[in-house]
């Protein structure tokens, strides 16, 4: 096998990232798009998280990227030069050939059908629940999607740069909001040391638990679920299906560990990250979290919420899987669709009638 030219490999992976961005990056909302592009500018220019970004320069860079994308949108993805051509989605072969380089490679298809590629330094590797866990450090080539973790083909990739940046941004938002928020509580629970490092480590553990839950959910649901997601890519129904599976994964792995080990810091972080459709759907957790805040020694409401969630989200997912994707595309849209799938908090029991004497 020929020697690997790491610079040529980096440029090839970045080309594939840029082609994917040219085709899909602007599918996101304008707010999400701009946030991702600012993060990509920071990475491309080696700016520290605390460095203020020059607005005019960022704007000019985005315009230049968009002009470049216009030339790339019709280009093909290139095979990876790894001692011979390797398909850019063949992560098993790619990582086997990279084994002696200290690098790792990730690829897959994410939200909206957007392909994603990554070349990064390998900080650590381990095996867990039949999966290979790769903890990634400095990133050498990446697209704008920025998922902090992903599971593909028996691998779990944990992107430490992305996790740290995500926590940094959320800490900044927490500092501008009222103190009584889950992220503010997480920051307080982190103590007086390096809060960013403490919270990033906790978030990395949450991300790993979630990906293990995703793998467990995949075994329960079978390949038909991924086929449904592919058929519904780019539709509101895709986001509903992803939210349902995310919640099933959390109730299979994340919440049982946090509750069983009694981890307040991680629980606050989980509550802070429960957003969008997942928050709407899992009203039972919101109620249990509030009850736990009122009595931190009583973890029973959270345990009951996780148990109810496991049963509810598995049944819900299997019910959705039984319907044709075309039917889901037509009715899984809008608030009414979420309301129909929601796991509400239990209603308090009515007080018994007064006893007559």
C-alpha positions as CSV (number, residue, x, y, z in Angstrom):
1,X,0.0,0.0,0.0
2,X,1.3,3.4,-0.9
3,X,2.3,5.9,1.8
4,X,-0.5,8.3,2.9
5,X,0.1,12.0,2.1
6,X,-1.7,13.7,5.0
7,X,-1.9,17.1,3.4
8,X,-3.5,15.7,0.3
9,X,-5.9,13.7,2.5
10,X,-6.9,16.9,4.4
11,X,-7.5,18.8,1.2
12,X,-9.6,15.9,-0.2
13,X,-11.8,15.7,2.9
14,X,-12.2,19.5,3.0
15,X,-13.2,19.4,-0.7
16,X,-15.9,16.9,0.2
17,X,-17.0,19.0,3.1
18,X,-17.2,22.1,0.9
19,X,-19.3,20.2,-1.8
20,X,-21.7,19.1,0.9
21,X,-22.0,22.6,2.2
22,X,-22.5,24.0,-1.3
23,X,-25.4,21.7,-1.7
24,X,-27.0,21.8,1.8
25,X,-25.6,24.4,4.2
26,X,-28.3,27.0,3.3
27,X,-31.1,24.5,4.0
28,X,-31.0,25.6,7.6
29,X,-32.8,28.6,9.0
30,X,-31.0,31.9,8.5
31,X,-30.2,32.2,12.2
32,X,-28.8,28.6,12.4
33,X,-26.9,29.2,9.1
34,X,-25.2,32.4,10.4
35,X,-24.3,30.8,13.7
36,X,-22.7,27.9,11.9
37,X,-20.8,30.1,9.5
38,X,-19.4,32.2,12.4
39,X,-18.3,29.0,14.1
40,X,-16.7,27.8,10.8
41,X,-14.9,31.2,10.4
42,X,-13.5,30.8,13.9
43,X,-12.2,27.3,13.2
44,X,-10.8,28.2,9.8
45,X,-8.9,31.2,11.2
46,X,-7.8,29.5,14.4
47,X,-9.6,32.0,16.7
48,X,-9.9,31.2,20.3
49,X,-13.4,30.9,21.8
50,X,-12.9,34.1,23.8
51,X,-11.7,36.1,20.8
52,X,-14.2,38.7,19.5
53,X,-15.0,38.1,15.8
54,X,-14.7,41.1,13.4
55,X,-18.1,41.4,11.9
56,X,-17.0,42.9,8.6
57,X,-14.4,40.3,8.0
58,X,-16.8,37.5,8.9
59,X,-19.4,38.9,6.5
60,X,-16.8,39.2,3.7
61,X,-15.6,35.6,4.4
62,X,-19.2,34.3,4.2
63,X,-19.7,36.0,0.9
64,X,-16.5,34.5,-0.5
65,X,-17.5,31.1,0.7
66,X,-20.9,31.3,-1.0
67,X,-19.2,32.4,-4.3
68,X,-16.9,29.3,-3.9
69,X,-19.9,27.1,-3.2
70,X,-21.5,28.3,-6.4
71,X,-18.6,26.7,-8.3
72,X,-18.6,23.5,-6.3
73,X,-22.3,22.6,-6.1
74,X,-22.2,20.4,-9.2
75,X,-18.9,18.7,-8.3
76,X,-18.6,15.1,-7.1
77,X,-17.3,13.8,-3.8
78,X,-13.7,12.6,-4.2
79,X,-12.4,9.2,-3.0
80,X,-10.0,9.4,-0.1
81,X,-6.3,9.0,-1.0
82,X,-5.4,6.4,1.6
83,X,-2.8,4.2,0.0
84,X,-5.4,3.7,-2.8
85,X,-8.8,5.2,-3.3
86,X,-11.4,4.7,-0.5
87,X,-15.0,5.6,-0.8
88,X,-15.6,8.8,1.3
89,X,-18.5,7.0,3.2
90,X,-16.4,3.9,4.0
91,X,-15.3,4.9,7.5
92,X,-14.2,1.3,8.5
93,X,-11.6,1.1,5.7
94,X,-10.6,4.8,6.2
95,X,-9.9,4.4,10.0
96,X,-8.1,1.1,9.5
97,X,-5.7,2.7,7.1
98,X,-5.3,5.7,9.4
99,X,-4.5,3.6,12.4
100,X,-0.8,4.5,12.6
101,X,-1.3,8.3,11.9
102,X,-3.0,9.5,15.1
103,X,-6.0,10.7,13.0
104,X,-9.6,9.5,12.7
105,X,-12.2,9.9,10.0
106,X,-15.9,10.3,10.2
107,X,-18.6,10.4,7.6
108,X,-22.4,10.0,7.4
109,X,-25.7,11.5,6.4
110,X,-27.4,13.8,8.9
111,X,-30.4,16.0,9.3
112,X,-32.0,16.9,6.0
113,X,-30.0,14.3,4.1
114,X,-26.8,16.4,4.4
115,X,-23.6,14.4,4.1
116,X,-21.0,15.2,6.7
117,X,-17.2,14.5,6.7
118,X,-14.6,15.0,9.3
119,X,-10.8,14.5,9.7
120,X,-9.5,15.0,13.2
121,X,-6.8,14.0,15.7
122,X,-7.6,10.9,17.7
123,X,-7.4,11.7,21.4
124,X,-8.6,8.3,22.8
125,X,-10.4,5.1,21.7
126,X,-12.3,2.5,23.7
127,X,-14.9,-0.2,23.2
128,X,-18.3,0.0,24.9
129,X,-21.6,-2.0,24.2
130,X,-20.1,-3.4,21.0
131,X,-19.2,0.0,19.7
132,X,-15.9,1.7,19.0
133,X,-15.8,5.1,20.9
134,X,-13.4,7.6,19.3
135,X,-12.8,10.8,21.2
136,X,-11.6,13.4,18.7
137,X,-9.4,16.4,19.3
138,X,-8.1,19.1,16.9
139,X,-10.1,19.0,13.7
140,X,-8.3,19.3,10.3
141,X,-11.2,19.2,7.9
142,X,-14.9,19.7,8.6
143,X,-18.2,20.9,7.2
144,X,-20.5,23.5,8.8
145,X,-23.1,21.1,10.3
146,X,-21.2,20.8,13.6
147,X,-22.9,17.9,15.3
148,X,-21.0,17.3,18.6
149,X,-21.4,13.5,18.3
150,X,-22.6,10.9,15.9
151,X,-22.9,7.2,15.5
152,X,-22.0,5.5,12.2
153,X,-21.3,1.9,11.2
154,X,-20.4,0.7,14.7
155,X,-18.4,3.9,15.6
156,X,-19.3,6.7,18.0
157,X,-17.5,9.9,17.3
158,X,-17.2,12.5,20.1
159,X,-16.0,15.9,18.8
160,X,-14.4,17.6,21.8
161,X,-13.8,20.9,19.9
162,X,-17.5,21.1,19.1
163,X,-18.6,20.1,22.6
164,X,-16.4,22.8,24.2
165,X,-17.6,25.5,21.7
166,X,-21.2,24.5,22.3
167,X,-20.8,24.7,26.1
168,X,-19.0,28.1,25.8
169,X,-21.9,29.5,23.7
170,X,-24.5,28.3,26.2
171,X,-22.6,29.7,29.2
172,X,-22.5,33.0,27.4
173,X,-26.3,32.9,26.9
174,X,-26.8,31.8,30.5
175,X,-24.9,34.9,31.6
176,X,-27.4,37.1,29.9
177,X,-30.5,35.3,31.2
178,X,-32.2,35.0,34.6
179,X,-30.2,33.0,37.1
180,X,-33.0,30.3,37.5
181,X,-32.2,28.4,34.3
182,X,-30.9,24.9,33.9
183,X,-27.6,26.1,32.4
184,X,-27.1,28.6,35.2
185,X,-27.7,25.8,37.7
186,X,-25.2,23.6,35.8
187,X,-22.6,26.4,36.0
188,X,-23.2,26.8,39.7
189,X,-22.9,23.1,40.2
190,X,-19.6,23.1,38.4
191,X,-18.0,25.0,41.2
192,X,-15.4,27.7,41.3
193,X,-12.7,26.1,39.2
194,X,-12.6,25.8,35.4
195,X,-16.3,25.7,34.8
196,X,-15.9,25.4,31.0
197,X,-13.7,22.3,31.4
198,X,-16.0,20.7,34.0
199,X,-19.1,21.3,31.9
200,X,-17.5,20.2,28.7
201,X,-16.4,16.9,30.3
202,X,-19.9,16.4,31.6
203,X,-21.5,17.3,28.2
204,X,-19.1,14.8,26.5
205,X,-20.4,12.1,28.9
206,X,-24.0,13.0,28.1
207,X,-23.2,12.9,24.4
208,X,-21.7,9.4,24.7
209,X,-24.7,8.2,26.7
210,X,-27.1,9.6,24.1
211,X,-25.2,7.9,21.3
212,X,-25.2,4.6,23.1
213,X,-29.0,5.1,23.5
214,X,-29.3,5.8,19.8
215,X,-27.6,2.5,19.1
216,X,-29.9,0.7,21.5
217,X,-32.9,2.4,19.9
218,X,-31.7,1.4,16.5
219,X,-31.5,-2.3,17.6
220,X,-35.1,-2.1,18.9
221,X,-36.5,-0.3,15.8
222,X,-34.6,-2.0,13.0
223,X,-33.4,-0.7,9.6
224,X,-36.9,0.5,8.7
225,X,-36.5,3.6,10.9
226,X,-33.5,4.8,8.9
227,X,-35.4,4.2,5.7
228,X,-38.2,6.4,7.0
229,X,-35.8,9.1,7.9
230,X,-34.2,9.0,4.5
231,X,-37.6,9.2,2.8
232,X,-38.6,12.1,4.9
233,X,-35.4,14.1,4.7
234,X,-35.9,17.8,4.7
235,X,-39.6,17.6,5.8
236,X,-41.1,18.6,9.2
237,X,-41.9,14.9,9.7
238,X,-38.1,14.2,9.7
239,X,-37.6,16.4,12.7
240,X,-40.5,14.8,14.6
241,X,-39.1,11.3,14.0
242,X,-35.7,12.4,15.1
243,X,-37.1,13.9,18.3
244,X,-39.0,10.7,19.1
245,X,-35.9,8.6,18.6
246,X,-33.8,11.0,20.6
247,X,-36.2,10.8,23.5
248,X,-36.2,7.0,23.3
249,X,-32.4,7.0,23.4
250,X,-32.4,9.3,26.4
251,X,-34.8,7.2,28.3
252,X,-32.9,4.0,27.4
253,X,-29.4,5.3,28.5
254,X,-29.0,8.9,29.5
255,X,-31.7,9.4,32.2
256,X,-31.2,5.9,33.9
257,X,-27.5,6.7,34.4
258,X,-28.0,10.3,35.6
259,X,-30.8,9.2,38.0
260,X,-29.2,5.9,39.1
261,X,-25.9,7.6,39.9
262,X,-27.6,10.8,41.2
263,X,-25.7,13.3,39.0
264,X,-27.2,16.8,39.6
265,X,-24.7,18.6,37.3
266,X,-25.4,16.3,34.4
267,X,-29.1,16.5,35.0
268,X,-29.1,20.3,34.8
269,X,-27.1,20.1,31.6
270,X,-29.7,17.6,30.2
271,X,-32.5,19.9,31.1
272,X,-30.7,22.8,29.4
273,X,-30.3,20.8,26.2
274,X,-33.9,19.7,26.1
275,X,-35.2,22.1,23.4
276,X,-37.5,22.4,20.5
277,X,-39.8,19.4,19.7
278,X,-38.1,17.3,22.3
279,X,-39.1,19.7,25.1
280,X,-42.7,19.9,23.8
281,X,-43.0,16.1,23.5
282,X,-41.5,15.3,26.9
283,X,-43.6,17.5,29.2
284,X,-43.4,14.7,31.8
285,X,-39.7,15.3,32.3
286,X,-40.2,19.0,32.7
287,X,-42.7,18.4,35.5
288,X,-40.4,15.8,37.2
289,X,-37.4,18.2,36.9
290,X,-39.4,21.0,38.6
291,X,-40.4,18.6,41.4
292,X,-36.8,17.5,41.9
293,X,-35.7,21.1,42.1
294,X,-38.2,21.6,44.9
295,X,-36.9,18.5,46.7
296,X,-33.4,17.4,45.4
297,X,-33.4,14.4,47.6
298,X,-36.4,12.8,45.9
299,X,-35.4,11.3,42.5
300,X,-38.6,9.2,42.2
301,X,-40.4,11.6,39.9
302,X,-37.5,11.6,37.5
303,X,-37.2,7.8,37.7
304,X,-40.9,7.5,36.9
305,X,-40.6,9.9,34.0
306,X,-37.8,7.9,32.5
307,X,-39.7,4.7,32.9
308,X,-42.8,6.1,31.4
309,X,-40.7,7.6,28.6
310,X,-39.1,4.3,27.6
311,X,-42.5,2.7,27.2
312,X,-44.1,5.7,25.5
313,X,-41.4,6.5,23.0
314,X,-40.8,2.9,22.0
315,X,-44.6,2.4,21.4
316,X,-44.8,5.8,19.6
317,X,-41.8,5.0,17.4
318,X,-43.1,1.6,16.5
319,X,-46.5,3.1,15.7
320,X,-44.8,5.7,13.4
321,X,-42.8,2.9,11.8
322,X,-45.9,1.0,10.9
323,X,-47.2,3.9,8.8
324,X,-45.9,4.6,5.3
325,X,-43.5,7.5,5.0
326,X,-45.8,9.3,2.6
327,X,-48.6,9.3,5.3
328,X,-46.3,10.6,7.9
329,X,-45.2,13.4,5.6
330,X,-48.7,14.6,5.3
331,X,-49.8,14.6,9.0
332,X,-46.6,15.0,11.1
333,X,-46.5,18.8,10.8
334,X,-47.5,21.6,13.1
335,X,-48.3,21.9,16.8
336,X,-51.2,19.4,16.5
337,X,-48.8,16.6,15.4
338,X,-46.6,17.2,18.4
339,X,-49.6,17.4,20.8
340,X,-50.8,14.0,19.6
341,X,-47.4,12.4,20.4
342,X,-46.7,14.2,23.6
343,X,-46.0,12.5,26.9
344,X,-47.8,14.8,29.4
345,X,-47.1,15.1,33.0
346,X,-49.6,13.0,35.2
347,X,-52.5,15.0,36.4
348,X,-52.6,15.4,40.2
349,X,-55.1,13.2,42.0
350,X,-58.3,14.9,43.0
351,X,-58.5,15.3,46.8
352,X,-60.9,12.8,48.4
353,X,-64.4,14.2,49.3
354,X,-64.8,15.3,52.9
355,X,-65.9,12.7,55.3
356,X,-69.2,13.5,56.9
357,X,-69.3,13.1,60.7
